[in-house]
Short mmCIF file of C-alpha atoms in Angstrom, two decimals:
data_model
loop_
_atom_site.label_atom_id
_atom_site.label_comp_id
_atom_site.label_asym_id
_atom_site.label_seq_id
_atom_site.Cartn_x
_atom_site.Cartn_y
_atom_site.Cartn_z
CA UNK A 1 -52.91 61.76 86.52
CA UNK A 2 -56.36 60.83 87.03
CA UNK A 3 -57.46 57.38 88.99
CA UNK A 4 -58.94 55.83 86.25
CA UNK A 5 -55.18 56.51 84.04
CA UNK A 6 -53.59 55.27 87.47
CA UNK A 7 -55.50 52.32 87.66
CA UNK A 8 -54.87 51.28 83.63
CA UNK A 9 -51.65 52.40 84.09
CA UNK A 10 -51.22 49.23 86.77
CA UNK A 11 -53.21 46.92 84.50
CA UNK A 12 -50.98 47.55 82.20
CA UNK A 13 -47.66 47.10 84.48
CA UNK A 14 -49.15 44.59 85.67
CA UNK A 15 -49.75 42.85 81.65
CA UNK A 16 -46.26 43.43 81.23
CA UNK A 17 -44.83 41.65 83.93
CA UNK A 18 -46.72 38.42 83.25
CA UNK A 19 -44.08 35.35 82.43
CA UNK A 20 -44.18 34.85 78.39
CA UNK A 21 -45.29 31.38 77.41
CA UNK A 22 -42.24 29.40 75.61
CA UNK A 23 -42.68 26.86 73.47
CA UNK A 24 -41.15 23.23 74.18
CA UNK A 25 -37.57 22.20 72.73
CA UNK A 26 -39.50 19.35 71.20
CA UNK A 27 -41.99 21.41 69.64
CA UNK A 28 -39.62 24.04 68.73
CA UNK A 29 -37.26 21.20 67.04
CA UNK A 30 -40.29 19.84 65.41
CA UNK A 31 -40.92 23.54 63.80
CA UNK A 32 -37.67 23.84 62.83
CA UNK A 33 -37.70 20.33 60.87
CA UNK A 34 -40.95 21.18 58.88
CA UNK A 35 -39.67 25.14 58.05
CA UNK A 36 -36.11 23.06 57.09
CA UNK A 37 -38.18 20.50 54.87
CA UNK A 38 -40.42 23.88 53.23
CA UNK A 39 -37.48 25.67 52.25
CA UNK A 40 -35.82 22.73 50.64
CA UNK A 41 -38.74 22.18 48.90
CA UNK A 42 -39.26 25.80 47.72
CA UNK A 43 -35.69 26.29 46.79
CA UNK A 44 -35.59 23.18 44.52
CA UNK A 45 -38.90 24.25 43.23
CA UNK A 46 -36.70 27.16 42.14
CA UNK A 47 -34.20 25.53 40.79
CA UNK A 48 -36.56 22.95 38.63
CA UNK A 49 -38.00 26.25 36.87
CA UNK A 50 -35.05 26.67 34.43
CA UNK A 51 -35.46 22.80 32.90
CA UNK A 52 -39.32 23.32 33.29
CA UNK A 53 -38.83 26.16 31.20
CA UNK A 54 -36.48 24.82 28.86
CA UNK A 55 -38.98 22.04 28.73
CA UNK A 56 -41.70 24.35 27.30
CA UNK A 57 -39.79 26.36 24.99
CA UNK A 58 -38.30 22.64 23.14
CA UNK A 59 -42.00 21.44 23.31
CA UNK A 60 -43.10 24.87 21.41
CA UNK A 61 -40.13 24.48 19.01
CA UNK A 62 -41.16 21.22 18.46
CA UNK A 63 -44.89 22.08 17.64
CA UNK A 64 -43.74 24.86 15.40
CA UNK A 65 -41.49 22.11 13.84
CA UNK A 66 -44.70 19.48 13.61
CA UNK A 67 -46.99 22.44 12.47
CA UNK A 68 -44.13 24.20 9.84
CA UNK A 69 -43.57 20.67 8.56
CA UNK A 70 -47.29 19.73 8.02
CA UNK A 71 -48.10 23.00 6.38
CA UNK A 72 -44.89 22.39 3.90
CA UNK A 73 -46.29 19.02 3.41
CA UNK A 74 -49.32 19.88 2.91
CA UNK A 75 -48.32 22.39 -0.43
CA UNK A 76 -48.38 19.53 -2.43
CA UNK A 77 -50.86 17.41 -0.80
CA UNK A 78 -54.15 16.43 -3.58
CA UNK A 79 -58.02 16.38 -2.50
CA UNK A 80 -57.54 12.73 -1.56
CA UNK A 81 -54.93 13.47 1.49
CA UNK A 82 -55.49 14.20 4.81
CA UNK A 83 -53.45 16.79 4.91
CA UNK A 84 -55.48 18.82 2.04
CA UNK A 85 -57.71 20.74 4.57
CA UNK A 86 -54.35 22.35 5.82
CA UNK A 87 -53.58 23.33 2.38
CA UNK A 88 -56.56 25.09 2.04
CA UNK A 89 -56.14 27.04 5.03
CA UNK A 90 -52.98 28.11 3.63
CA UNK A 91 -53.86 29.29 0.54
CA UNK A 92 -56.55 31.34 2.31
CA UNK A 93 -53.74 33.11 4.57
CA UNK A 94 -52.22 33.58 1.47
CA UNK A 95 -54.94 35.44 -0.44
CA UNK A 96 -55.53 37.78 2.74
CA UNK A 97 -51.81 38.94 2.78
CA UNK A 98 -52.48 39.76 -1.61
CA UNK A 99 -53.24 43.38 -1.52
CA UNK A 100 -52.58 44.63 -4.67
CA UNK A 101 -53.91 43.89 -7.82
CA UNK A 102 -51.38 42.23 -9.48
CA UNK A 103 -50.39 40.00 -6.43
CA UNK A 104 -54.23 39.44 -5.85
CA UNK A 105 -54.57 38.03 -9.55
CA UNK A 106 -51.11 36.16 -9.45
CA UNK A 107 -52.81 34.64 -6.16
CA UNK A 108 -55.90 33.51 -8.20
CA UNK A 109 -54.01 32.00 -11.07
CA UNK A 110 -51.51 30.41 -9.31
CA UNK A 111 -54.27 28.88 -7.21
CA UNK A 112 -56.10 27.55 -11.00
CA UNK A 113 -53.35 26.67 -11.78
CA UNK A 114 -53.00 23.96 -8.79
CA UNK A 115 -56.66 23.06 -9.00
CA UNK A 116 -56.50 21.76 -12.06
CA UNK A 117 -53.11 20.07 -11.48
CA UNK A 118 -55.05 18.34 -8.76
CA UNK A 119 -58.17 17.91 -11.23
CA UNK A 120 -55.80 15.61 -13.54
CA UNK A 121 -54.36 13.62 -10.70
CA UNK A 122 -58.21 12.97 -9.14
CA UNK A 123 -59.29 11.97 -13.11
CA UNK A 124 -56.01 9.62 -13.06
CA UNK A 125 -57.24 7.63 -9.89
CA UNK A 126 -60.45 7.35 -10.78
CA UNK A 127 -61.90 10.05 -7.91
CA UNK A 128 -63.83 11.79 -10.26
CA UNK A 129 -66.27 13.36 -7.31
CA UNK A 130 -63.15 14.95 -6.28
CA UNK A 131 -61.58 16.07 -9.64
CA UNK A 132 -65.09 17.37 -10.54
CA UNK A 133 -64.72 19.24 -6.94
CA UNK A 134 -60.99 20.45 -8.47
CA UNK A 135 -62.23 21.56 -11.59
CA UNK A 136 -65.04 23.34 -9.94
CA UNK A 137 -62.38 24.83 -7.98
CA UNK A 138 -60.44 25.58 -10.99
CA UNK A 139 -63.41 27.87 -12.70
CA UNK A 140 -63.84 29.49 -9.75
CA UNK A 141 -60.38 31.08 -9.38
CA UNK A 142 -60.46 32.31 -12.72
CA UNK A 143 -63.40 33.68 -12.29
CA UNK A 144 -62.05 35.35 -9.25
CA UNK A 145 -59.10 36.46 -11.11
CA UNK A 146 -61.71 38.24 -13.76
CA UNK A 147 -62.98 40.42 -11.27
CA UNK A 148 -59.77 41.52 -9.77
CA UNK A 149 -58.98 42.65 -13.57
CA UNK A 150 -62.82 44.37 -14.03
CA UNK A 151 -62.50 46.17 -10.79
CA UNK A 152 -59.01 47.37 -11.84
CA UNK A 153 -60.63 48.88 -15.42
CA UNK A 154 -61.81 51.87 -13.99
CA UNK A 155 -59.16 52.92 -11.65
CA UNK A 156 -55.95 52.19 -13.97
CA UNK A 157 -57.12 51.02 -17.69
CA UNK A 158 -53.64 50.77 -18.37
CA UNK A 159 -52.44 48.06 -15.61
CA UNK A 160 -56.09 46.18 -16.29
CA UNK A 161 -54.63 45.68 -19.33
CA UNK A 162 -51.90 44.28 -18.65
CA UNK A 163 -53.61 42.24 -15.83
CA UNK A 164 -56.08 40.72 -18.23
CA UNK A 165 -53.56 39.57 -21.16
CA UNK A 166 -51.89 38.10 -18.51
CA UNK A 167 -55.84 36.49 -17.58
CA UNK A 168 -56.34 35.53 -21.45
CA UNK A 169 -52.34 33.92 -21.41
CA UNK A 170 -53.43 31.71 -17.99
CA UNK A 171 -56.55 30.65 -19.21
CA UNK A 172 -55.29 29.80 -22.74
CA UNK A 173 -53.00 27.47 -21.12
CA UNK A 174 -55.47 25.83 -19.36
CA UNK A 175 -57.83 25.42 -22.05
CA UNK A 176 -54.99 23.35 -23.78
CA UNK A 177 -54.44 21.07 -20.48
CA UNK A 178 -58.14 21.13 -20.44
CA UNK A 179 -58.62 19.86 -23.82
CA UNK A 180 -55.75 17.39 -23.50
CA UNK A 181 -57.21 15.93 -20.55
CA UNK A 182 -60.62 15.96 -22.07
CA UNK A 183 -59.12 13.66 -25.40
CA UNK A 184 -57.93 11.07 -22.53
CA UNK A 185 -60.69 10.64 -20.69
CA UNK A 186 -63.78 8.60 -21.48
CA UNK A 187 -65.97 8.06 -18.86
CA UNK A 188 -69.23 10.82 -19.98
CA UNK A 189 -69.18 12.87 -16.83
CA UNK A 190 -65.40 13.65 -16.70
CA UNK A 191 -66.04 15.02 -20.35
CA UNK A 192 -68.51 16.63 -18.99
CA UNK A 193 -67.19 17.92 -15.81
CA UNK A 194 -63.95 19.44 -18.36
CA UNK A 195 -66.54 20.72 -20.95
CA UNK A 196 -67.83 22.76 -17.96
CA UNK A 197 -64.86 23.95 -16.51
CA UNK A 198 -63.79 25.33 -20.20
CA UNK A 199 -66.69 27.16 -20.58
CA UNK A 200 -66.58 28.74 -17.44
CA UNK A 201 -62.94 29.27 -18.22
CA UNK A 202 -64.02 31.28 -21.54
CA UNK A 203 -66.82 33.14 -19.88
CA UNK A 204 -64.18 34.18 -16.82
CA UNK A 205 -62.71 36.21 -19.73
CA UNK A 206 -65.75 38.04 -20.57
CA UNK A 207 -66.28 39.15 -17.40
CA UNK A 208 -62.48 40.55 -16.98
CA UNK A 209 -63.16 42.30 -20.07
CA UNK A 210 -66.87 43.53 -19.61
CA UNK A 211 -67.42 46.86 -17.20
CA UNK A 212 -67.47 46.41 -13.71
CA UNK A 213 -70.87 47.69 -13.08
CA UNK A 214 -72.81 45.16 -14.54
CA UNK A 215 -72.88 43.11 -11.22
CA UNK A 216 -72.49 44.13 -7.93
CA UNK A 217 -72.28 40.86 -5.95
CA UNK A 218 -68.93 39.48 -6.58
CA UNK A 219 -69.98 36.90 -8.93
CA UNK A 220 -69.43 37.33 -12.82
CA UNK A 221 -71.64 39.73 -14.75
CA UNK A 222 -71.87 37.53 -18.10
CA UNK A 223 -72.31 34.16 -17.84
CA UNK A 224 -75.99 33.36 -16.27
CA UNK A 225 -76.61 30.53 -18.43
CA UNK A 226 -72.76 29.32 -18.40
CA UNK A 227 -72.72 26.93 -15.90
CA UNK A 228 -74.40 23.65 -16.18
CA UNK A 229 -73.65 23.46 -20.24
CA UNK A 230 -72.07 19.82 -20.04
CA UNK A 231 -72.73 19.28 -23.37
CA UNK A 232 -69.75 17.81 -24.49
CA UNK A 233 -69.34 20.64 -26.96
CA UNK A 234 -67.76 23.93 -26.20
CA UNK A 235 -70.29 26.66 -25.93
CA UNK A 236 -68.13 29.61 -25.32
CA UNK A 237 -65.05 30.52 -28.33
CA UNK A 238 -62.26 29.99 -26.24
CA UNK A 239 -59.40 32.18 -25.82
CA UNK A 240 -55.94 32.96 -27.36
CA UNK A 241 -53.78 35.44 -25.75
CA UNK A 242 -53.18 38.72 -26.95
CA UNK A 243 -49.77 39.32 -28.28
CA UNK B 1 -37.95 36.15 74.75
CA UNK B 2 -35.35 38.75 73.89
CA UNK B 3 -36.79 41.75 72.97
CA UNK B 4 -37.37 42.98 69.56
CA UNK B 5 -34.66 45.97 69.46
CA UNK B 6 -35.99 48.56 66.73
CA UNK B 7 -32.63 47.46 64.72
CA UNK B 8 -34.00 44.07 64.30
CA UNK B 9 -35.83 45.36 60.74
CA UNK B 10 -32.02 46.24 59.63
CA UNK B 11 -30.87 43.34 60.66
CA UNK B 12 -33.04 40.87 58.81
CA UNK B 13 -32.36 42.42 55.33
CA UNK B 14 -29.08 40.72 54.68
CA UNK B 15 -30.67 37.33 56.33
CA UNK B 16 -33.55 37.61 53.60
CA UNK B 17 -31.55 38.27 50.68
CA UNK B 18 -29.87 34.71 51.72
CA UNK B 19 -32.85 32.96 52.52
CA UNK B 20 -33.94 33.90 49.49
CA UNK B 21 -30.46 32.74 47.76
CA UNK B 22 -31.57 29.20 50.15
CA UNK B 23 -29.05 29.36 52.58
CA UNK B 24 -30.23 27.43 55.41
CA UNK B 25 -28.39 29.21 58.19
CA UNK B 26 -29.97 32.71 57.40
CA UNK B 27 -33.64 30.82 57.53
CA UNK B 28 -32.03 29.32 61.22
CA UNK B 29 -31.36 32.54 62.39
CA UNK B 30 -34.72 33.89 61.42
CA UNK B 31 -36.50 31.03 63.02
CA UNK B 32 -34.54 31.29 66.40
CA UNK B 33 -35.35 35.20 66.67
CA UNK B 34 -39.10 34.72 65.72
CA UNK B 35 -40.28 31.42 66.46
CA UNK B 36 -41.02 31.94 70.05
CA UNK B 37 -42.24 35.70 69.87
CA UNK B 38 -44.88 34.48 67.06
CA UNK B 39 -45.71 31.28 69.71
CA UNK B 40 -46.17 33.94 72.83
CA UNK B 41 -48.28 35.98 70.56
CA UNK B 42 -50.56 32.98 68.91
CA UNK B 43 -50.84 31.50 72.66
CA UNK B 44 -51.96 34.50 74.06
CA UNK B 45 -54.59 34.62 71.32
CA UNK B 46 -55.72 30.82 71.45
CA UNK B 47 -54.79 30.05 75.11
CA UNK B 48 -53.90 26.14 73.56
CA UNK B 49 -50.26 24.93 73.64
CA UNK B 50 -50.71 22.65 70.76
CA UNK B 51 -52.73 24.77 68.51
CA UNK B 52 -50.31 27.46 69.35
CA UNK B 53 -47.58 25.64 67.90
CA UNK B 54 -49.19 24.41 65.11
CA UNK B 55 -49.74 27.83 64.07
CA UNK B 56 -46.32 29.44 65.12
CA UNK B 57 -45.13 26.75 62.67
CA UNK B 58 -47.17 28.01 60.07
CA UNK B 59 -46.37 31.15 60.26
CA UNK B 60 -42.59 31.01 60.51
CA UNK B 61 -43.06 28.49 57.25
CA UNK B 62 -44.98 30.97 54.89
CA UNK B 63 -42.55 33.54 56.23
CA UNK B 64 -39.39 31.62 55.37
CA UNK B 65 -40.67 29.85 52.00
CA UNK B 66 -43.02 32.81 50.68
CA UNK B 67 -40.36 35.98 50.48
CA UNK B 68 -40.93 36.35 47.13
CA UNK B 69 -44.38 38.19 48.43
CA UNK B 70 -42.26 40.08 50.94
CA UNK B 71 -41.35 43.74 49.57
CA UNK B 72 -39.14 45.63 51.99
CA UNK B 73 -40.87 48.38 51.11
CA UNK B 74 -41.39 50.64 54.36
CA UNK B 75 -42.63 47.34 56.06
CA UNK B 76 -40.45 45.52 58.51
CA UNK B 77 -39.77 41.65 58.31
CA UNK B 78 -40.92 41.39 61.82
CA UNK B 79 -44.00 43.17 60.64
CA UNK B 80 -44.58 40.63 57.99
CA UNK B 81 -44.65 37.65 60.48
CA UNK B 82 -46.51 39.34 62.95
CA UNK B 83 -49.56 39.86 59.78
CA UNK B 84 -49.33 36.29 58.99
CA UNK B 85 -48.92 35.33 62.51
CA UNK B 86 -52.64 37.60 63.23
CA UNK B 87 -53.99 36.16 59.85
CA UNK B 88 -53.41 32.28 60.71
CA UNK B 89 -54.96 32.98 64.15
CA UNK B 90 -58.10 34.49 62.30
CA UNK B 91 -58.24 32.06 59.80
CA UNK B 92 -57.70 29.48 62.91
CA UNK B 93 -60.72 30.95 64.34
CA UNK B 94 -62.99 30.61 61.23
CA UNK B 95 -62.21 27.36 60.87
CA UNK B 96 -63.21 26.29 64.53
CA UNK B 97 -66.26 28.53 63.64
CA UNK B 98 -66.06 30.32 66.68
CA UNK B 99 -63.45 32.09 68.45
CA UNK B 100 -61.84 28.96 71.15
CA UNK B 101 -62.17 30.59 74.49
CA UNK B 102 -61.30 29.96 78.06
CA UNK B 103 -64.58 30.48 79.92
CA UNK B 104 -63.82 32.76 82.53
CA UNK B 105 -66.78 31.58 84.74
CA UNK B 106 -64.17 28.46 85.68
CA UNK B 107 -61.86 30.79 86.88
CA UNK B 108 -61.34 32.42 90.35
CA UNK B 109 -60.56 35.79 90.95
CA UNK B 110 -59.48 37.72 94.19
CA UNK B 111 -61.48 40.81 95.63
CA UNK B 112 -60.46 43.18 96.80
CA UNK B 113 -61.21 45.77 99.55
CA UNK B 114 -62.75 48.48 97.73
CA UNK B 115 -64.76 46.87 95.52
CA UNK B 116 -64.36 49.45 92.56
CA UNK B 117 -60.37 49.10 92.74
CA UNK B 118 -59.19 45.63 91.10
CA UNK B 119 -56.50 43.79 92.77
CA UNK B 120 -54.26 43.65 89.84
CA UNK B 121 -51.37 42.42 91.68
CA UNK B 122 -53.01 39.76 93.48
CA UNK B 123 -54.30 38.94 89.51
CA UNK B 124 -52.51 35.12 88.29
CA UNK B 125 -50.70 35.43 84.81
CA UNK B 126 -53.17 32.82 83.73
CA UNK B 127 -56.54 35.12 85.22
CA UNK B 128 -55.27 37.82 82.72
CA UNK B 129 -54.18 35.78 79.81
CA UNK B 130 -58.28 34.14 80.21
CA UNK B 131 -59.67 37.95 80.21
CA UNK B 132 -57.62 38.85 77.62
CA UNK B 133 -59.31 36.89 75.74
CA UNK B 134 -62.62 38.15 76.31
CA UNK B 135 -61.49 41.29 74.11
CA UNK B 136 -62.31 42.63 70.89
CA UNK B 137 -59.84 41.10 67.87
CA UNK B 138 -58.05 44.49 67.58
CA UNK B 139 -58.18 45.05 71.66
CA UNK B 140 -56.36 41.54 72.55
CA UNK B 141 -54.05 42.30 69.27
CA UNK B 142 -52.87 45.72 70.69
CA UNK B 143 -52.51 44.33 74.26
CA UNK B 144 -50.58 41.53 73.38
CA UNK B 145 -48.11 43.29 70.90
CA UNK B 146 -47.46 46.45 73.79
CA UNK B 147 -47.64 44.39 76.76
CA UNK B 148 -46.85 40.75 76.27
CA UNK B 149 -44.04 41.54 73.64
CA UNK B 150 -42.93 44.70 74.69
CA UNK B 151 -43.42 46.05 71.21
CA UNK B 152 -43.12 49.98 71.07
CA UNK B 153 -46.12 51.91 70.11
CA UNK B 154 -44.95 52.50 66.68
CA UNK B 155 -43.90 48.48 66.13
CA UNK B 156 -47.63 48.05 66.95
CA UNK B 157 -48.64 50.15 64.92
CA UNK B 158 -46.60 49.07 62.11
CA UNK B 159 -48.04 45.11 62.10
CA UNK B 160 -51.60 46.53 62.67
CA UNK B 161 -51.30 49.18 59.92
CA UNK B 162 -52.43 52.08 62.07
CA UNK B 163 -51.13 55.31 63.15
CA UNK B 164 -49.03 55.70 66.54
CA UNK B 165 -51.73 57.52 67.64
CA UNK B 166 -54.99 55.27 67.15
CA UNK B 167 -52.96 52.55 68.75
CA UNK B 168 -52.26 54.65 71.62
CA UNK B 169 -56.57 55.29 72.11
CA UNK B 170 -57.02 51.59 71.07
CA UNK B 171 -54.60 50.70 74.06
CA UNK B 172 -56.29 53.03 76.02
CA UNK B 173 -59.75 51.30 75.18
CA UNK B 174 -58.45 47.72 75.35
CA UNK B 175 -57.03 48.47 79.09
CA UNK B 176 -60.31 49.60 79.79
CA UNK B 177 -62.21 46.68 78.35
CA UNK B 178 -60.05 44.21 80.27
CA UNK B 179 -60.48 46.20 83.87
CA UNK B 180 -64.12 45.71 83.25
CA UNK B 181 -63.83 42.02 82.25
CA UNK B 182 -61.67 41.56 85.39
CA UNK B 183 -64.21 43.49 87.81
CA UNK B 184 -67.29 41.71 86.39
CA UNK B 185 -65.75 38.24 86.88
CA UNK B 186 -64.45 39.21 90.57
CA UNK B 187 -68.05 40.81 91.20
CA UNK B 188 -69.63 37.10 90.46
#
């Protein structure tokens, strides 16, 4: 062993036999009391996490509750209701889950269908800004529902068929409301406003039944100078279904 | 301070499992075996009763209330409290700003004969606790786990996360360190 390992070798002797410091009872009691108090405290912290929990799971129940029961409400909501902005976001989650053809037209028509039940109700209380936003609304989902049937003429002739008599059948109907409402109304630009959304109607029928290539941004291929005919007059022969 | 046998690691499972369950008694037990190894250990670093037990209270709090961190995965409970132990002492440190030290100018040291051998036995507890303190982090750490609580070299190594073997040369270093300390001070 050399002297300098001799010499540590004392040190360290000598480290071990130095008296270890103790703590005081008091201090030692006082640890004791604030470890005692911190495990409480973390083992009801532990136990409070089961009604915490069940506290957020009744709170998301409850907001899937609120939000399921303002999105039912909000089906039959009219332009006038606060709730009508939901309804519209609906009906758009509803188009995007359409894939096929015949579920993307049913879509469209069904949607016409409630436009212009909500045109008549807007006409009724005298919101005609918002029933000439409904019938607006109305054109625009038929004319929608045209270009599902166009698209589908050159992939299956046979089912565009079938999609546009079912087209000429929906719009045919509507004319008739259309013209109904039209005979009750008199103030000049509801006429107008359903004059319009006939028109449109009857040229949304062209388009189903004109080729698909003669437009190629989404809008209708036949009826440049349809809109804005508020003549009071039907411009367009409007349709009967084919039988 | 009873020493910390090497069964002690076996021995604190079960107490764990019902601390963690909240039984009080285990977290008694646990306190009475560590509370004043981890105060020996933070006094030796700090040299100040009451910050010492400030911190050994600390400590023995995050260990009892914060198992759900502890894995028994290869590392021993005693190791645990020994890391938070080191890390509250650092963290103690920071927040002073600078490490709290005894000067060592204040104290007095014998000579003796031969002025290259050091007197160790003629060396107060409280003349070596002071140089201690004049070590490196790792060098008071080592000294204090081997020496002052008569850890093994492998229980060292454990609660500083190195190998048997680098403890051993950082012992070896650390003695070193301190003989110089000790000579310098008894040269002045």
């Amino acid at each position: 062993m050399t002297p300098e390992v001799q010499r540590l070798e004392r040190l360290a002797e000598r480290l071990r036999s130095v008296d270890p410091v103790m703590p005081s009872p008091g201090a030692k009691i006082r640890g004791w009391n604030l470890v005692l108090a911190a495990v409480e405290q973390s083992a009801t912290v532990r136990t409070r996490s089961h009604p915490v929990r069940r506290l957020v799971l009744a709170a998301v129940a409850a907001a899937v509750l609120l939000v399921g029961g303002a999105v039912a409400a909000s089906a039959d909501s009219l332009p006038d209701s606060a709730l009508y902005p939901l309804k519209s976001v609906v009906e758009n989650v509803r188009g995007a889950l359409a894939f096929s053809p015949s579920d993307k037209l049913s879509y469209h028509l069904d949607l016409a269908r409630t436009r212009l039940t909500e045109a008549e109700a807007m006409i009724a209380r005298h919101r005609l800004d918002l029933a000439g936003q409904a019938l607006s609304g109305l054109t625009d989902q038929l004319n929608q529902a045209a270009l599902v049937v166009q698209a589908e003429q050159q992939i299956d002739p046979a089912l565009a068929a079938s999609l546009e008599n079912r087209l000429i059948q929906a719009i045919a109907t509507h004319d008739q409301q259309l013209a109904g409402l039209q005979g009750q109304v008199t103030n000049p630009a509801a006429v107008a406003a359903i004059t319009q959304a006939r028109d449109r109607a009857a040229q949304a029928l062209q388009t189903a039944a004109s080729p698909a290539s003669s437009n190629g941004d989404g809008k209708p291929s036949t009826s440049p100078s349809g809109r804005g005919q508020g003549t009071g007059a039907s411009a367009t022969p409007h349709p009967t279904p084919k039988h | 301070m009873q020493p910390l046998g090497k069964a002690a690691s076996d021995d604190d499972r079960p107490l764990i499992e019902r601390v963690r369950r909240g039984d009080q008694d285990a977290a008694r037990i646990l306190y009475e075996r560590y509370f004043d190894r981890i105060y020996n250990y933070v006094y030796a670093r700090l040299g100040r009763a009451e910050d010492a037990e400030d911190l050994a209270i600390d400590t023995m709090t995050r260990s009892l209330t914060r198992l759900d961190l502890f894995q028994d995965q290869g590392v021993a409970f005693s190791s645990w409290v020994y890391r938070i132990a080191h890390n509250a002492t650092i963290d103690h440190y920071r927040r002073q700003g600078k490490a709290i030290l005894v000067p060592l100018e204040s104290a007095t040291m014998p000579v003796s004969a031969d002025p290259s051998e050091l007197a160790v036995d003629q060396l107060s507890n409280d003349d070596l606790r002071e140089a201690l303190r004049a070590l490196t982090d790792e060098q008071q750490q080592v000294l204090i786990l081997r020496f002052f609580q008569d850890l093994s070299a492998a229980q060292a190594a454990r609660i500083m996360g190195k190998s048997v073997g680098a403890v051993q040369a950082l012992q070896h270093r650390a003695l070193g360190s301190l003989e110089r300390v000790l000579h310098g001070r008894a040269n002045n």
